[in-house]
């Protein structure tokens, strides 16, 4: 018999981990609710062309990371590698852009065929926020604030916010020419990846992970020097708002997000604890994308946080064990049905109940109850049943003075009253 294994880079999330995930997701939902955001859920599978156009053919994601295939009707499909393109498609398709500004969040699995390592998986999860129809620099500051405050609310230390501006398309055109000329002069010193990008996507070379390239680039022209006055003022304004909000930031003039449609604000939140996978949150303004995907021209900005990286940062101590209210000990052929009936009644009254299925000696079951996180234990023994009785004991030091209650098994109200203490 074959022992089936998960596909590489697509790990299971086990009960020991899901508590932590749920806590992060709960905090995120709550945080976004307070920020007035609405949730959107889009399908995992979309037309391949959406990502080709929405992310760009010259990006690593589209070029070599997508899970694409033909479905049984020969339609080219792709498992979503990120959330933005799908959300843009959804707001266009469903006419949400006619209903005023949209401030949305999403959460879910994404798929990229990459080399798996810590903080880099093939099925990974992103929580993201997108604003549509807001062009003012105030919205850039607000969306950054939402990410920054959420990460801080989780108690993560050692984060830094890096910001840059990519200016307008015109600013970038001027700069791109200068950069390409500079890069052509040092072509022989570039690595293979950067040489390839020089033709397809020269700005993305600035983003190279190769330290040698990064050192060289210190001498390269910077976009900042090619900005129009208007773009520069906008960027200065962002910095002044962030200072007002007391959100510390660093300028990173080499921060370019990979996609051609990004403009003005680009930002990342970096951790000093994650080695090569340092970026926890990446985002930027993308004012031309909606139009590019067939909608009406709509200024937009968004970010995405990688859940796996977040969970590495939070560590194992983050989850608070969910506690059970009641542990039911039961022994005897006829008793176990009564135990199940009782468990059901108590659950319907909104308490959590763990039912012992072992049939082992009461003392053994008691040991397990003590090890569980339950606050109360209810004991149904064979003899008890003949008296129509259950015993209720507290496992919680809070109720130490209460030794034991005896209740009629049918007197659910009495039982509920006790475990509500
Ligand atoms: P990187 O440079 O690390 O590959 P990226 O620029 O490809 O990141 P984005 O597309 O901006 O990443 O995605 C936003 C966030 O999603 C990243 O900052 C990261 O936290 C997370 N992320 C991206 N790819 C992966 C992956 N393969 N596994 C886990 N998390 C990921
Ligand atoms: Mg990547």
XYZ file of N, CA and C in Angstrom, residues 123-350:
684
model
N 1.851 26.214 -1.504
C 0.547 26.733 -1.092
C 0.807 27.561 0.155
N 0.576 28.848 0.063
C 0.774 29.713 1.223
C -0.474 30.577 1.367
N -0.502 31.398 2.397
C -1.737 32.143 2.684
C -1.451 33.624 2.823
N -2.312 34.402 2.257
C -2.169 35.848 2.397
C -3.427 36.448 2.996
N -3.199 37.444 3.868
C -4.275 38.345 4.279
C -3.981 39.647 3.570
N -4.964 40.193 2.887
C -4.688 41.412 2.126
C -5.799 42.433 2.236
N -5.452 43.668 1.955
C -6.417 44.765 1.961
C -6.285 45.528 0.649
N -7.411 45.915 0.056
C -7.381 46.716 -1.171
C -8.372 47.870 -1.024
N -7.940 49.063 -1.398
C -8.829 50.236 -1.470
C -9.042 50.571 -2.932
N -10.290 50.798 -3.329
C -10.593 51.233 -4.704
C -11.313 52.574 -4.658
N -10.936 53.461 -5.566
C -11.637 54.745 -5.685
C -11.142 55.801 -4.723
N -9.998 55.583 -4.115
C -9.419 56.604 -3.227
C -8.052 56.980 -3.786
N -7.903 58.277 -4.122
C -6.652 58.675 -4.770
C -5.756 59.496 -3.848
N -6.320 60.015 -2.775
C -5.530 60.956 -1.979
C -4.443 60.212 -1.206
N -3.384 60.941 -0.900
C -2.244 60.350 -0.204
C -2.634 59.933 1.219
N -3.722 60.518 1.696
C -4.247 60.129 3.010
C -4.616 58.649 3.030
N -5.161 58.161 1.879
C -5.548 56.744 1.838
C -4.303 55.854 1.822
N -3.206 56.340 1.223
C -1.949 55.581 1.277
C -1.522 55.431 2.736
N -1.607 56.566 3.462
C -1.194 56.544 4.866
C -2.123 55.646 5.674
N -3.421 55.697 5.375
C -4.361 54.901 6.162
C -4.132 53.404 5.961
N -3.910 53.019 4.701
C -3.771 51.572 4.439
C -2.466 51.047 5.045
N -1.433 51.881 5.059
C -0.177 51.484 5.715
C -0.405 51.361 7.221
N -1.170 52.318 7.758
C -1.461 52.292 9.199
C -2.179 51.006 9.591
N -3.125 50.580 8.745
C -3.885 49.360 9.067
C -2.931 48.173 9.168
N -1.992 48.067 8.233
C -1.030 46.950 8.264
C -0.120 47.068 9.483
N 0.393 48.246 9.705
C 1.354 48.471 10.790
C 0.708 48.178 12.152
N -0.491 48.713 12.359
C -1.158 48.531 13.652
C -1.576 47.079 13.872
N -1.989 46.418 12.793
C -2.363 45.001 12.927
C -1.147 44.182 13.379
N -0.006 44.384 12.725
C 1.196 43.623 13.082
C 1.646 43.959 14.507
N 1.473 45.199 14.886
C 1.850 45.586 16.246
C 0.890 45.039 17.284
N -0.380 44.987 16.899
C -1.373 44.416 17.803
C -1.047 42.950 18.123
N -0.446 42.266 17.133
C -0.060 40.873 17.361
C 1.172 40.783 18.270
N 1.799 41.924 18.515
C 2.940 41.947 19.430
C 4.258 41.585 18.761
N 4.326 41.711 17.451
C 5.567 41.347 16.758
C 6.613 42.446 16.926
N 7.821 42.018 17.303
C 8.917 42.968 17.497
C 9.824 42.945 16.273
N 10.668 43.945 16.170
C 11.732 43.937 15.160
C 11.225 44.168 13.741
N 10.111 44.897 13.610
C 9.593 45.193 12.276
C 10.040 46.582 11.839
N 10.300 46.739 10.552
C 10.512 48.099 10.064
C 9.729 48.319 8.786
N 9.243 49.527 8.664
C 8.461 49.910 7.485
C 9.378 50.644 6.521
N 9.441 50.161 5.297
C 10.236 50.835 4.274
C 9.300 51.375 3.211
N 9.539 52.608 2.827
C 8.666 53.191 1.803
C 9.497 53.767 0.665
N 8.856 53.846 -0.484
C 9.482 54.467 -1.643
C 8.362 55.021 -2.526
N 8.730 55.805 -3.502
C 7.730 56.204 -4.490
C 8.199 55.763 -5.863
N 7.253 55.305 -6.649
C 7.577 54.912 -8.028
C 7.112 55.977 -9.006
N 6.621 57.100 -8.464
C 6.220 58.214 -9.318
C 5.112 57.847 -10.284
N 5.042 58.589 -11.376
C 4.028 58.317 -12.398
C 4.690 57.534 -13.532
N 3.866 57.108 -14.457
C 4.377 56.381 -15.629
C 5.441 57.225 -16.342
N 5.183 58.543 -16.474
C 6.135 59.434 -17.154
C 7.453 59.516 -16.396
N 7.351 59.657 -15.065
C 8.575 59.698 -14.245
C 9.399 58.436 -14.502
N 8.686 57.329 -14.513
C 9.399 56.046 -14.641
C 10.004 55.872 -16.019
N 9.318 56.403 -17.043
C 9.847 56.292 -18.415
C 11.209 56.973 -18.500
N 11.254 58.198 -17.943
C 12.510 58.960 -17.976
C 13.595 58.192 -17.225
N 13.222 57.716 -16.062
C 14.193 57.042 -15.203
C 14.666 55.732 -15.819
N 13.718 55.001 -16.382
C 14.017 53.698 -16.950
C 15.121 53.821 -18.002
N 15.024 54.872 -18.830
C 16.022 55.095 -19.876
C 17.412 55.257 -19.260
N 17.478 56.089 -18.235
C 18.768 56.343 -17.571
C 19.308 55.070 -16.920
N 18.404 54.358 -16.259
C 18.819 53.136 -15.560
C 19.345 52.101 -16.551
N 18.615 51.938 -17.675
C 19.024 50.939 -18.670
C 20.410 51.288 -19.222
N 20.637 52.568 -19.520
C 21.954 52.980 -20.015
C 23.032 52.623 -18.990
N 22.763 52.923 -17.729
C 23.735 52.636 -16.668
C 23.985 51.123 -16.556
N 22.905 50.352 -16.621
C 23.033 48.898 -16.473
C 23.763 48.289 -17.669
N 23.518 48.841 -18.859
C 24.196 48.309 -20.052
C 25.712 48.472 -19.935
N 26.122 49.554 -19.300
C 27.557 49.778 -19.110
C 28.206 48.776 -18.168
N 27.398 48.211 -17.284
C 27.962 47.239 -16.330
C 27.441 45.822 -16.618
N 26.935 45.630 -17.847
C 26.260 44.383 -18.216
C 27.050 43.133 -17.817
N 28.364 43.145 -18.095
C 29.168 41.947 -17.852
C 29.268 41.600 -16.368
N 29.010 42.567 -15.511
C 29.103 42.309 -14.070
C 27.765 41.845 -13.476
N 26.730 41.895 -14.291
C 25.414 41.476 -13.790
C 25.312 39.956 -13.750
N 24.504 39.432 -12.822
C 24.267 37.977 -12.847
C 23.246 37.669 -13.950
N 23.091 36.357 -14.197
C 22.268 35.926 -15.330
C 20.834 36.449 -15.228
N 20.310 36.354 -14.003
C 18.936 36.769 -13.755
C 18.760 38.265 -14.092
N 19.708 39.074 -13.641
C 19.610 40.519 -13.898
C 19.822 40.816 -15.381
N 20.702 40.063 -16.032
C 20.903 40.279 -17.472
C 19.607 40.023 -18.231
N 18.897 38.985 -17.804
C 17.631 38.663 -18.447
C 16.606 39.772 -18.190
N 16.576 40.237 -16.930
C 15.589 41.264 -16.570
C 15.869 42.593 -17.250
N 17.133 42.816 -17.626
C 17.474 44.075 -18.287
C 16.631 44.241 -19.545
N 16.351 43.103 -20.192
C 15.524 43.177 -21.403
C 14.041 43.262 -21.054
N 13.635 42.437 -20.080
C 12.200 42.299 -19.860
C 11.644 43.293 -18.838
N 12.363 43.543 -17.744
C 11.787 44.295 -16.635
C 12.898 44.951 -15.809
N 13.620 45.933 -16.418
C 14.858 46.429 -15.798
C 14.675 46.980 -14.380
N 13.511 47.589 -14.094
C 13.324 48.134 -12.748
C 13.411 47.052 -11.677
N 12.987 45.853 -12.055
C 12.955 44.776 -11.064
C 14.361 44.349 -10.631
N 15.389 44.739 -11.433
C 16.766 44.423 -11.032
C 17.082 45.091 -9.689
N 16.473 46.236 -9.450
C 16.707 46.951 -8.190
C 16.331 46.096 -6.979
N 15.466 45.147 -7.231
C 14.880 44.294 -6.210
C 15.690 43.007 -6.021
N 16.836 42.904 -6.744
C 17.617 41.662 -6.756
C 17.979 41.222 -5.341
N 17.974 39.883 -5.140
C 18.314 39.359 -3.807
C 19.815 39.081 -3.725
N 20.549 39.289 -4.842
C 21.983 39.023 -4.874
C 22.754 40.193 -4.247
N 23.465 39.953 -3.134
C 24.136 41.047 -2.421
C 25.145 41.796 -3.295
N 25.800 41.070 -4.213
C 26.778 41.738 -5.096
C 26.088 42.763 -5.983
N 24.935 42.345 -6.523
C 24.168 43.261 -7.379
C 23.715 44.460 -6.547
N 23.258 44.164 -5.344
C 22.785 45.247 -4.476
C 23.896 46.263 -4.217
N 25.118 45.758 -4.029
C 26.243 46.661 -3.759
C 26.498 47.548 -4.982
N 26.482 46.896 -6.161
C 26.687 47.663 -7.397
C 25.651 48.764 -7.557
N 24.421 48.394 -7.212
C 23.305 49.315 -7.450
C 23.372 50.574 -6.596
N 24.199 50.535 -5.553
C 24.354 51.742 -4.738
C 24.801 52.924 -5.595
N 25.476 52.596 -6.713
C 25.988 53.656 -7.599
C 24.975 54.032 -8.693
N 23.939 53.235 -8.845
C 23.009 53.434 -9.969
C 22.172 54.697 -9.782
N 21.665 55.268 -10.869
C 20.753 56.406 -10.717
C 19.514 55.998 -9.925
N 18.936 56.932 -9.166
C 17.721 56.612 -8.397
C 16.522 57.372 -8.965
N 15.387 56.688 -8.906
C 14.146 57.236 -9.456
C 13.804 58.592 -8.833
N 14.176 58.721 -7.557
C 13.867 59.943 -6.816
C 14.320 61.197 -7.580
N 15.440 61.058 -8.302
C 15.980 62.223 -9.027
C 15.222 62.515 -10.319
N 14.306 61.647 -10.694
C 13.578 61.838 -11.956
C 12.096 62.116 -11.730
N 11.736 62.348 -10.473
C 10.323 62.570 -10.164
C 9.868 63.963 -10.587
N 8.627 64.063 -11.029
C 8.049 65.388 -11.270
C 7.854 66.044 -9.906
N 7.708 67.341 -9.917
C 7.523 68.068 -8.673
C 6.297 67.540 -7.923
N 5.261 67.254 -8.686
C 4.003 66.792 -8.091
C 4.184 65.451 -7.356
N 4.892 64.536 -8.018
C 5.124 63.220 -7.405
C 5.971 63.369 -6.148
N 6.932 64.261 -6.218
C 7.813 64.455 -5.068
C 7.016 65.015 -3.885
N 6.163 65.999 -4.180
C 5.346 66.602 -3.115
C 4.435 65.550 -2.476
N 3.905 64.693 -3.331
C 3.002 63.652 -2.825
C 3.745 62.735 -1.846
N 4.966 62.376 -2.220
C 5.767 61.484 -1.388
C 6.141 62.172 -0.068
N 6.472 63.456 -0.146
C 6.807 64.191 1.079
C 5.603 64.271 2.009
N 4.451 64.439 1.387
C 3.207 64.513 2.169
C 2.975 63.186 2.916
N 3.187 62.083 2.209
C 3.029 60.771 2.854
C 3.944 60.680 4.073
N 5.178 61.104 3.902
C 6.132 61.033 5.014
C 5.672 61.900 6.181
N 5.119 63.065 5.850
C 4.705 63.931 6.956
C 3.482 63.353 7.670
N 2.579 62.713 6.918
C 1.415 62.093 7.603
C 1.879 60.929 8.486
N 2.793 60.105 7.961
C 3.271 58.964 8.756
C 3.954 59.457 10.034
N 4.682 60.570 9.916
C 5.337 61.123 11.108
C 4.282 61.578 12.113
N 3.241 62.198 11.601
C 2.142 62.637 12.490
C 1.518 61.457 13.212
N 1.414 60.351 12.479
C 0.815 59.138 13.059
C 1.811 58.408 13.968
N 3.035 58.945 14.016
C 4.112 58.327 14.820
C 4.405 56.902 14.366
N 4.304 56.680 13.056
C 4.695 55.385 12.495
C 6.104 55.547 11.934
N 7.077 54.873 12.528
C 8.455 55.047 12.065
C 8.638 54.409 10.687
N 9.421 55.037 9.824
C 9.632 54.463 8.485
C 11.053 54.772 8.029
N 11.495 53.989 7.062
C 12.780 54.252 6.425
C 12.541 54.417 4.944
N 13.304 55.321 4.330
C 13.234 55.427 2.879
C 14.107 54.327 2.296
N 13.559 53.607 1.339
C 14.354 52.608 0.620
C 14.179 52.890 -0.870
N 15.144 53.618 -1.420
C 14.981 54.093 -2.799
C 15.089 52.968 -3.816
N 15.493 51.784 -3.337
C 15.575 50.652 -4.268
C 14.340 49.753 -4.185
N 13.403 50.147 -3.342
C 12.215 49.302 -3.196
C 11.301 49.504 -4.411
N 11.283 48.508 -5.280
C 10.332 48.553 -6.395
C 9.503 47.306 -6.240
N 8.247 47.391 -6.390
C 7.453 46.175 -6.382
C 7.453 45.703 -7.821
N 7.400 44.380 -8.016
C 7.693 43.829 -9.325
C 6.826 44.263 -10.492
N 5.671 44.805 -10.200
C 4.698 44.891 -11.284
C 4.716 46.244 -11.969
N 4.480 46.212 -13.270
C 4.571 47.439 -14.060
C 3.519 48.463 -13.666
N 2.392 47.996 -13.153
C 1.297 48.943 -12.914
C 1.421 49.709 -11.605
N 2.395 49.392 -10.772
C 2.545 50.151 -9.523
C 2.947 51.588 -9.802
N 2.458 52.518 -9.009
C 2.837 53.919 -9.153
C 2.847 54.550 -7.762
N 3.486 55.708 -7.675
C 3.593 56.419 -6.390
C 4.043 55.482 -5.264
N 3.204 55.369 -4.217
C 3.651 54.685 -3.005
C 3.913 53.191 -3.191
N 5.101 52.760 -2.774
C 5.399 51.331 -2.641
C 5.951 51.152 -1.240
N 5.575 50.059 -0.587
C 6.083 49.869 0.781
C 6.187 48.398 1.138
N 7.057 48.125 2.091
C 7.188 46.771 2.628
C 7.388 46.875 4.123
N 6.896 45.870 4.829
C 7.215 45.777 6.253
C 8.113 44.554 6.404
N 9.304 44.808 6.934
C 10.370 43.817 6.965
C 10.620 43.403 8.406
N 10.961 42.118 8.590
C 11.325 41.651 9.925
C 12.823 41.364 9.957
N 13.445 41.594 11.116
C 14.865 41.246 11.231
C 15.036 39.799 11.710
N 13.944 39.037 11.755
C 13.991 37.667 12.279
C 13.799 36.589 11.216
N 13.686 36.978 9.960
C 13.247 35.988 8.970
C 14.298 35.623 7.926
N 15.540 36.068 8.098
C 16.581 35.740 7.125
C 16.207 36.239 5.746
N 16.330 35.342 4.770
C 16.116 35.756 3.375
C 14.647 36.085 3.091
N 13.744 35.467 3.861
C 12.299 35.717 3.625
C 11.827 36.839 4.540
N 12.444 38.014 4.426
C 12.259 39.060 5.434
C 10.959 39.848 5.284
N 10.391 39.862 4.080
C 9.225 40.711 3.870
C 7.947 40.045 4.382
N 7.351 40.668 5.381
C 6.103 40.132 5.938
C 4.916 40.708 5.180
N 5.044 41.989 4.808
C 3.927 42.677 4.154
C 4.470 43.483 2.985
N 3.810 43.381 1.842
C 4.232 44.176 0.684
C 3.017 44.827 0.058
N 3.180 46.075 -0.368
C 2.025 46.716 -0.977
C 2.395 47.935 -1.787
N 1.391 48.490 -2.439
C 1.652 49.685 -3.229
C 0.402 50.161 -3.944
N 0.562 51.326 -4.577
C -0.538 51.951 -5.306
C -0.527 51.438 -6.735
N -1.699 51.163 -7.257
C -1.784 50.628 -8.626
C -2.946 51.271 -9.379
N -2.772 52.541 -9.723
C -3.877 53.325 -10.268
C -4.338 52.910 -11.669
N -3.503 52.139 -12.409
C -3.895 51.825 -13.793
C -4.453 50.407 -13.962
N -4.385 49.613 -12.895
C -4.716 48.192 -13.070
C -6.191 47.938 -13.402
N -7.079 48.652 -12.709
C -8.501 48.396 -12.926
C -8.836 48.617 -14.401
N -8.325 49.713 -14.936
C -8.574 50.029 -16.340
C -7.957 48.957 -17.244
N -6.753 48.557 -16.873
C -6.057 47.548 -17.668
C -6.828 46.228 -17.716
N -7.620 45.977 -16.669
C -8.390 44.728 -16.642
C -9.831 44.957 -17.096
N -10.091 46.112 -17.715
C -11.386 46.317 -18.359
C -12.373 47.150 -17.589
N -11.989 47.688 -16.431
C -12.915 48.508 -15.651
C -12.720 49.984 -15.948
N -13.515 50.809 -15.259
C -13.310 52.249 -15.426
C -12.097 52.655 -14.595
N -11.371 53.653 -15.090
C -10.145 54.091 -14.426
C -10.417 54.372 -12.938
N -9.718 53.671 -12.057
C -10.004 53.749 -10.621
C -8.701 53.731 -9.827
N -8.400 54.792 -9.102
C -7.188 54.760 -8.284
C -7.312 53.677 -7.213
N -6.243 52.917 -7.007
C -6.324 51.772 -6.090
C -5.004 51.588 -5.370
N -5.103 51.023 -4.188
C -3.881 50.722 -3.434
C -4.161 49.513 -2.564
N -3.132 48.683 -2.325
C -3.364 47.492 -1.517
C -2.091 46.940 -0.928
N -2.250 45.986 -0.034
C -1.099 45.251 0.495
C -1.488 43.819 0.803
N -0.474 42.973 0.957
C -0.725 41.592 1.379
C 0.320 41.182 2.404
N -0.159 40.474 3.413
C 0.724 39.930 4.446
C 0.813 38.421 4.244
N 2.016 37.865 4.324
C 2.190 36.412 4.218
C 1.965 35.768 5.579
N 0.927 34.935 5.680
C 0.566 34.313 6.967
C 1.665 33.410 7.513
N 2.301 32.612 6.621
C 3.317 31.669 7.099
C 4.443 32.425 7.803
N 4.851 33.554 7.208
C 5.943 34.334 7.810
C 5.491 34.939 9.130
N 4.257 35.369 9.156
C 3.692 35.930 10.384
C 3.715 34.889 11.497
N 3.344 33.670 11.158
C 3.278 32.626 12.178
C 4.659 32.220 12.680
N 5.660 32.286 11.799
C 7.035 32.031 12.256
C 7.403 33.090 13.299
N 7.047 34.333 13.014
C 7.400 35.428 13.926
C 6.673 35.313 15.262
N 5.452 34.824 15.210
C 4.663 34.761 16.437
C 5.119 33.630 17.350
N 5.686 32.565 16.742
C 6.200 31.458 17.550
C 5.085 30.629 18.174
N 5.484 29.570 18.899
C 4.505 28.608 19.414
C 3.725 29.122 20.614
N 4.285 30.100 21.315
C 3.631 30.541 22.552
C 2.416 31.415 22.287
N 2.229 31.754 21.022
C 1.198 32.747 20.716
C -0.208 32.258 21.011
N -0.444 30.966 20.736
C -1.832 30.502 20.877
C -2.182 30.307 22.340
N -3.373 30.729 22.695
C -3.879 30.383 24.012
C -4.707 29.127 23.799
N -4.427 28.105 24.567
C -5.173 26.864 24.387
C -6.660 27.140 24.582
N -7.454 26.649 23.629
C -8.891 26.798 23.829
C -9.289 25.813 24.926
N -10.084 26.274 25.883
C -10.371 25.380 26.989
C -11.753 24.766 26.838
N -11.860 23.548 27.356
C -13.139 22.851 27.353
C -13.844 23.192 28.652
N -15.161 23.305 28.598
C -15.894 23.593 29.835
C -16.083 22.331 30.679
N -16.489 21.259 29.989
C -16.890 20.071 30.748
C -16.272 18.810 30.148
N -15.771 17.932 31.026
C -15.269 16.630 30.586
C -16.211 15.582 31.172
N -16.767 14.723 30.335
C -17.714 13.720 30.857
C -17.058 12.343 30.941
N -16.982 11.864 32.171
C -16.467 10.523 32.439
C -17.664 9.570 32.476
N -17.540 8.427 31.819
C -18.685 7.515 31.826
C -18.209 6.086 31.686
N -18.896 5.185 32.337
C -18.503 3.780 32.285
C -19.742 2.897 32.416
N -19.804 1.902 31.534
C -20.925 0.974 31.596
C -21.715 1.007 30.305
N -22.140 -0.185 29.893
C -22.821 -0.385 28.608
C -23.956 0.613 28.380
N -24.859 0.751 29.364
C -26.025 1.612 29.168
C -25.702 3.075 29.426
N -24.608 3.253 30.142
C -24.305 4.610 30.589
C -23.865 5.502 29.440
N -23.131 4.898 28.467
C -22.516 5.768 27.467
C -23.560 6.504 26.622
N -24.738 5.905 26.454
C -25.785 6.616 25.700
C -26.263 7.827 26.498
N -26.441 7.610 27.802
C -26.837 8.740 28.666
C -25.794 9.844 28.647
N -24.523 9.411 28.593
C -23.441 10.402 28.558
C -23.525 11.228 27.281
N -23.822 10.551 26.178
C -23.937 11.259 24.896
C -25.122 12.229 24.920
N -26.252 11.748 25.488
C -27.441 12.612 25.587
C -27.112 13.852 26.414
N -26.422 13.630 27.532
C -26.073 14.729 28.420
C -25.108 15.702 27.721
N -24.092 15.146 27.027
C -23.121 15.989 26.308
C -23.865 16.896 25.326
N -24.806 16.293 24.625
C -25.552 17.067 23.627
C -26.326 18.214 24.273
N -27.028 17.886 25.395
C -27.822 18.918 26.084
C -26.931 20.080 26.520
N -25.768 19.729 27.067
C -24.891 20.792 27.592
C -24.319 21.612 26.431
N -23.977 20.928 25.322
C -23.469 21.668 24.150
C -24.524 22.612 23.601
N -25.791 22.133 23.579
C -26.867 22.988 23.067
C -27.062 24.217 23.952
N -26.636 24.084 25.232
C -26.727 25.234 26.142
C -25.485 26.112 26.023
N -24.663 25.841 24.992
C -23.545 26.732 24.664
C -22.271 26.501 25.466
